[in-house]
């Protein structure tokens, strides 16, 4: 069922639609909480509170973006509120980093080269300014579209594109310096 259809059913007190929306987005939102530096317990509480608010306010809820963008934005705001704005947010702790499966047809030295290259790129990303790092990781690891990132962070899509361009360009330059 599409998100818009789920939302309209939720507004008419359909608990099944609400459960479907919860089950659809819980794993993604849980990963996003960890990505923003919330521990598992805090993440579960934040998601539960968000969905409780969604249910309580269902009749008067007005979402002007996609539901996905709305939920991600609400999670981001709640995590930042929890951690406090003055506290630096730790992005994607090492234990949650995931490697994409590498094809079986690659030789062991090629697999090692790709892993080393990925680790280098991750180190370069850590050197980026906080907002550039956040935007790049939302795009690269969470596979969010530029428009979705812009809606979540309440910035222009062009700003998102600029940050991603700068991050890629920075990593490219750093790799070229290492290879020379």
Tab-separated table of C-alpha atoms in Angstrom:
chain	number	residue	atom	x	y	z
A	1	UNK	CA	0.000	0.000	0.000
A	2	UNK	CA	1.286	3.486	-0.865
A	3	UNK	CA	2.184	5.944	1.901
A	4	UNK	CA	-0.525	8.439	0.907
A	5	UNK	CA	-3.162	5.726	1.078
A	6	UNK	CA	-1.840	4.572	4.462
A	7	UNK	CA	-1.974	8.121	5.800
A	8	UNK	CA	-5.539	8.672	4.639
A	9	UNK	CA	-6.578	5.378	6.285
A	10	UNK	CA	-4.769	6.336	9.502
A	11	UNK	CA	-6.751	9.570	9.578
A	12	UNK	CA	-9.911	7.430	9.630
A	13	UNK	CA	-8.678	5.450	12.680
A	14	UNK	CA	-7.433	2.423	10.722
A	15	UNK	CA	-5.040	0.680	13.128
A	16	UNK	CA	-3.935	-1.829	10.485
A	17	UNK	CA	-2.736	0.990	8.232
A	18	UNK	CA	-0.946	2.547	11.215
A	19	UNK	CA	0.768	-0.772	11.995
A	20	UNK	CA	1.760	-1.152	8.333
A	21	UNK	CA	3.328	2.312	8.320
A	22	UNK	CA	5.154	1.566	11.565
A	23	UNK	CA	6.491	-1.780	10.316
A	24	UNK	CA	7.520	-0.255	6.996
A	25	UNK	CA	9.565	2.576	8.519
A	26	UNK	CA	10.722	1.243	11.891
A	27	UNK	CA	13.930	-0.452	10.606
A	28	UNK	CA	14.876	2.601	8.518
A	29	UNK	CA	14.192	5.041	11.345
A	30	UNK	CA	16.034	2.844	13.825
A	31	UNK	CA	19.123	2.866	11.566
A	32	UNK	CA	18.767	6.635	11.150
A	33	UNK	CA	18.668	7.141	14.942
A	34	UNK	CA	21.892	5.149	15.303
A	35	UNK	CA	23.349	7.083	12.365
A	36	UNK	CA	22.659	10.303	14.269
A	37	UNK	CA	24.335	8.911	17.390
A	38	UNK	CA	21.377	7.806	19.523
A	39	UNK	CA	21.815	4.516	21.342
A	40	UNK	CA	19.336	1.669	20.778
A	41	UNK	CA	17.155	2.441	23.820
A	42	UNK	CA	16.929	6.153	23.038
A	43	UNK	CA	16.227	5.346	19.391
A	44	UNK	CA	13.375	3.014	20.307
A	45	UNK	CA	11.911	5.662	22.636
A	46	UNK	CA	12.204	8.386	19.999
A	47	UNK	CA	10.498	6.256	17.342
A	48	UNK	CA	7.765	5.137	19.753
A	49	UNK	CA	7.101	8.757	20.786
A	50	UNK	CA	6.986	9.874	17.164
A	51	UNK	CA	4.451	7.215	16.205
A	52	UNK	CA	2.425	7.863	19.355
A	53	UNK	CA	2.254	11.560	18.390
A	54	UNK	CA	1.352	10.559	14.849
A	55	UNK	CA	-1.556	8.453	16.121
A	56	UNK	CA	-2.765	11.034	18.635
A	57	UNK	CA	-2.675	13.852	16.061
A	58	UNK	CA	-3.837	11.707	13.129
A	59	UNK	CA	-7.080	13.569	12.475
A	60	UNK	CA	-5.461	16.988	12.158
A	61	UNK	CA	-2.092	15.870	10.762
A	62	UNK	CA	-0.988	17.851	7.708
A	63	UNK	CA	2.095	16.504	5.920
A	64	UNK	CA	3.240	18.718	3.072
A	65	UNK	CA	6.175	16.530	2.054
A	66	UNK	CA	6.446	12.781	1.651
A	67	UNK	CA	5.748	10.713	4.749
A	68	UNK	CA	9.296	9.391	4.570
A	69	UNK	CA	10.747	12.921	4.653
A	70	UNK	CA	8.378	13.899	7.449
A	71	UNK	CA	9.400	10.903	9.580
A	72	UNK	CA	13.141	11.373	8.951
A	73	UNK	CA	12.887	15.076	9.759
A	74	UNK	CA	10.950	14.408	12.952
A	75	UNK	CA	13.515	11.795	14.029
A	76	UNK	CA	16.396	14.179	13.322
A	77	UNK	CA	14.757	16.920	15.391
A	78	UNK	CA	14.026	14.584	18.291
A	79	UNK	CA	17.548	13.135	18.337
A	80	UNK	CA	19.062	16.630	18.265
A	81	UNK	CA	16.730	17.718	21.054
A	82	UNK	CA	17.696	14.657	23.089
A	83	UNK	CA	21.419	15.138	22.579
A	84	UNK	CA	21.287	18.907	22.947
A	85	UNK	CA	22.264	21.288	20.183
A	86	UNK	CA	25.592	22.168	21.787
A	87	UNK	CA	26.710	18.548	21.856
A	88	UNK	CA	28.454	17.320	18.735
A	89	UNK	CA	26.503	14.506	17.105
A	90	UNK	CA	28.511	11.336	16.463
A	91	UNK	CA	27.630	9.976	13.044
A	92	UNK	CA	27.414	6.272	12.347
A	93	UNK	CA	29.411	4.519	15.055
A	94	UNK	CA	31.820	1.964	13.632
A	95	UNK	CA	29.813	-1.050	14.799
A	96	UNK	CA	26.912	-0.001	12.537
A	97	UNK	CA	28.963	0.559	9.408
A	98	UNK	CA	27.992	-1.965	6.781
A	99	UNK	CA	30.003	-3.178	3.839
A	100	UNK	CA	28.131	-3.826	0.640
A	101	UNK	CA	28.513	-7.409	-0.573
A	102	UNK	CA	31.383	-7.823	-2.950
A	103	UNK	CA	30.999	-10.191	-5.860
A	104	UNK	CA	32.423	-13.692	-5.582
A	105	UNK	CA	34.224	-13.268	-8.883
A	106	UNK	CA	36.797	-10.865	-7.381
A	107	UNK	CA	40.256	-11.990	-6.365
A	108	UNK	CA	41.225	-11.652	-2.705
A	109	UNK	CA	43.671	-8.828	-3.485
A	110	UNK	CA	40.894	-6.903	-5.268
A	111	UNK	CA	38.572	-7.397	-2.284
A	112	UNK	CA	41.303	-6.129	0.058
A	113	UNK	CA	41.991	-3.141	-2.214
A	114	UNK	CA	38.290	-2.176	-2.232
A	115	UNK	CA	37.998	-2.471	1.545
A	116	UNK	CA	41.113	-0.350	2.047
A	117	UNK	CA	39.816	2.233	-0.420
A	118	UNK	CA	36.480	2.341	1.392
A	119	UNK	CA	38.204	2.832	4.757
A	120	UNK	CA	40.274	5.666	3.284
A	121	UNK	CA	37.168	7.349	1.922
A	122	UNK	CA	35.444	6.990	5.296
A	123	UNK	CA	38.459	8.679	6.955
A	124	UNK	CA	38.296	11.502	4.416
A	125	UNK	CA	34.573	11.915	5.078
A	126	UNK	CA	35.317	12.234	8.803
A	127	UNK	CA	37.523	15.235	7.931
A	128	UNK	CA	34.608	17.092	6.309
A	129	UNK	CA	32.702	19.847	8.128
A	130	UNK	CA	29.806	18.495	10.204
A	131	UNK	CA	26.966	19.447	7.841
A	132	UNK	CA	28.829	18.272	4.743
A	133	UNK	CA	29.540	14.946	6.434
A	134	UNK	CA	25.906	14.535	7.488
A	135	UNK	CA	24.587	15.323	3.995
A	136	UNK	CA	27.085	13.068	2.243
A	137	UNK	CA	26.380	10.125	4.556
A	138	UNK	CA	22.621	10.565	4.221
A	139	UNK	CA	23.062	10.310	0.478
A	140	UNK	CA	25.782	7.647	0.345
A	141	UNK	CA	24.818	5.284	3.152
A	142	UNK	CA	21.098	5.902	3.562
A	143	UNK	CA	20.449	6.337	-0.153
A	144	UNK	CA	18.231	9.381	0.348
A	145	UNK	CA	17.432	11.613	-2.608
A	146	UNK	CA	18.686	15.216	-2.649
A	147	UNK	CA	15.134	16.500	-2.223
A	148	UNK	CA	14.516	14.228	0.767
A	149	UNK	CA	17.747	15.356	2.443
A	150	UNK	CA	16.807	18.976	1.811
A	151	UNK	CA	13.375	18.472	3.385
A	152	UNK	CA	14.792	16.625	6.395
A	153	UNK	CA	17.473	19.244	7.078
A	154	UNK	CA	15.267	22.165	6.034
A	155	UNK	CA	17.769	23.433	3.446
A	156	UNK	CA	17.703	23.966	-0.298
A	157	UNK	CA	18.256	21.003	-2.663
A	158	UNK	CA	21.018	23.059	-4.296
A	159	UNK	CA	22.786	23.284	-0.942
A	160	UNK	CA	22.580	19.495	-0.692
A	161	UNK	CA	24.049	19.114	-4.191
A	162	UNK	CA	26.836	21.569	-3.355
A	163	UNK	CA	27.781	19.707	-0.170
A	164	UNK	CA	27.802	16.357	-1.962
A	165	UNK	CA	29.861	17.782	-4.824
A	166	UNK	CA	32.378	19.270	-2.369
A	167	UNK	CA	32.609	16.005	-0.422
A	168	UNK	CA	33.214	13.955	-3.564
A	169	UNK	CA	35.705	16.480	-4.861
A	170	UNK	CA	37.549	16.525	-1.517
A	171	UNK	CA	37.764	12.711	-1.419
A	172	UNK	CA	38.920	12.603	-5.030
A	173	UNK	CA	41.708	15.119	-4.345
A	174	UNK	CA	42.823	13.261	-1.215
A	175	UNK	CA	42.937	9.950	-3.139
A	176	UNK	CA	44.963	11.539	-5.920
A	177	UNK	CA	47.444	12.927	-3.400
A	178	UNK	CA	47.872	9.459	-1.866
A	179	UNK	CA	48.432	7.853	-5.262
A	180	UNK	CA	51.186	10.317	-6.242
